[in-house]
Coordinates of N, CA and C in Angstrom, one line a residue:
X1 N 0.9 -1.2 0.0 CA 0.0 0.0 0.0 C 0.9 1.3 0.0
X2 N 0.6 2.1 -0.9 CA 1.4 3.4 -1.0 C 1.0 4.3 0.1
X3 N 1.8 5.2 0.6 CA 1.4 6.2 1.6 C 0.3 7.1 1.2
X4 N 0.1 7.2 -0.1 CA -1.0 8.1 -0.6 C -2.2 7.3 -1.1
X5 N -2.3 6.0 -0.7 CA -3.3 5.1 -1.2 C -4.7 5.7 -0.8
X6 N -5.6 5.4 -1.7 CA -7.0 5.8 -1.4 C -7.5 7.1 -1.9
X7 N -8.7 7.2 -2.3 CA -9.3 8.5 -2.8 C -9.7 9.4 -1.6
X8 N -9.7 8.9 -0.4 CA -10.1 9.7 0.7 C -9.2 10.9 0.9
X9 N -7.9 10.7 0.6 CA -7.0 11.9 0.8 C -7.4 13.0 -0.1
X10 N -8.0 12.7 -1.3 CA -8.4 13.8 -2.2 C -9.7 14.4 -1.7
X11 N -10.5 13.6 -1.1 CA -11.8 14.1 -0.6 C -11.5 15.1 0.6
X12 N -10.5 14.8 1.3 CA -10.1 15.6 2.5 C -8.8 16.3 2.2
X13 N -8.7 17.4 1.5 CA -7.4 17.9 1.1 C -6.6 18.6 2.2
X14 N -7.2 18.6 3.4 CA -6.5 19.3 4.5 C -5.2 18.5 4.8
X15 N -4.0 19.2 4.7 CA -2.8 18.6 4.9 C -2.6 17.9 6.3
X16 N -3.2 18.5 7.3 CA -3.1 18.0 8.7 C -3.8 16.6 8.7
X17 N -5.0 16.5 8.1 CA -5.7 15.3 8.1 C -5.0 14.2 7.3
X18 N -4.4 14.6 6.2 CA -3.7 13.7 5.3 C -2.5 13.1 6.0
X19 N -1.8 14.0 6.8 CA -0.6 13.5 7.5 C -1.0 12.5 8.6
X20 N -2.1 12.8 9.2 CA -2.6 11.9 10.3 C -2.9 10.6 9.7
X21 N -3.6 10.6 8.5 CA -4.0 9.3 7.9 C -2.7 8.5 7.5
X22 N -1.7 9.2 7.0 CA -0.5 8.5 6.6 C 0.2 7.9 7.8
X23 N 0.2 8.6 8.9 CA 0.8 8.1 10.1 C 0.1 6.8 10.6
X24 N -1.2 6.9 10.5 CA -2.0 5.7 10.9 C -1.7 4.5 10.0
X25 N -1.5 4.7 8.7 CA -1.2 3.6 7.8 C 0.2 3.0 8.2
X26 N 1.1 3.9 8.6 CA 2.5 3.4 8.9 C 2.5 2.5 10.1
X27 N 1.5 2.7 11.0 CA 1.5 1.8 12.2 C 1.9 2.6 13.4
X28 N 1.4 2.0 14.6 CA 1.6 2.8 15.8 C 3.0 2.9 16.2
X29 N 3.9 1.9 16.0 CA 5.3 2.0 16.5 C 5.9 3.2 15.7
X30 N 5.7 3.4 14.4 CA 6.2 4.5 13.7 C 5.6 5.8 14.2
X31 N 4.3 5.8 14.5 CA 3.7 7.0 15.0 C 4.3 7.4 16.3
X32 N 4.6 6.4 17.2 CA 5.2 6.8 18.5 C 6.6 7.4 18.2
X33 N 7.3 6.8 17.3 CA 8.6 7.4 16.9 C 8.5 8.8 16.5
X34 N 7.5 9.1 15.7 CA 7.3 10.5 15.2 C 7.0 11.4 16.4
X35 N 6.2 10.9 17.3 CA 5.8 11.7 18.5 C 7.0 12.0 19.4
X36 N 7.9 11.0 19.6 CA 9.1 11.3 20.4 C 10.0 12.3 19.7
X37 N 10.1 12.2 18.4 CA 11.0 13.1 17.6 C 10.4 14.6 17.8
X38 N 9.1 14.7 17.7 CA 8.5 16.0 17.7 C 8.1 16.4 19.2
X39 N 8.5 15.6 20.2 CA 8.2 16.0 21.6 C 6.7 16.2 21.8
X40 N 5.9 15.4 21.1 CA 4.4 15.5 21.3 C 3.9 14.2 22.0
X41 N 4.6 13.8 23.0 CA 4.3 12.5 23.6 C 2.8 12.5 24.2
X42 N 2.3 13.5 24.8 CA 0.9 13.5 25.3 C 0.0 13.2 24.2
X43 N 0.2 13.9 23.0 CA -0.7 13.7 21.9 C -0.6 12.2 21.4
X44 N 0.6 11.7 21.4 CA 0.7 10.3 20.9 C -0.1 9.4 21.9
X45 N 0.0 9.6 23.2 CA -0.8 8.8 24.1 C -2.3 8.8 23.8
X46 N -2.7 10.0 23.5 CA -4.2 10.2 23.2 C -4.5 9.4 21.9
X47 N -3.6 9.4 20.9 CA -3.9 8.7 19.7 C -3.9 7.2 19.9
X48 N -2.9 6.7 20.7 CA -2.8 5.3 21.0 C -4.0 4.8 21.8
X49 N -4.5 5.6 22.7 CA -5.6 5.2 23.5 C -6.9 5.0 22.7
X50 N -7.1 5.8 21.6 CA -8.3 5.7 20.8 C -8.2 4.6 19.7

């Protein structure tokens, strides 16, 4: 699956939403890695909880 897979990205052109979708596709472990790099650990916990 390509990181841009699916027509939903085009339906929702918001870059913030698209990035969130891409991160979800990559998997939680990668998402946690991004959170640590960006120092947004509380946000990562919220995403993992849901």
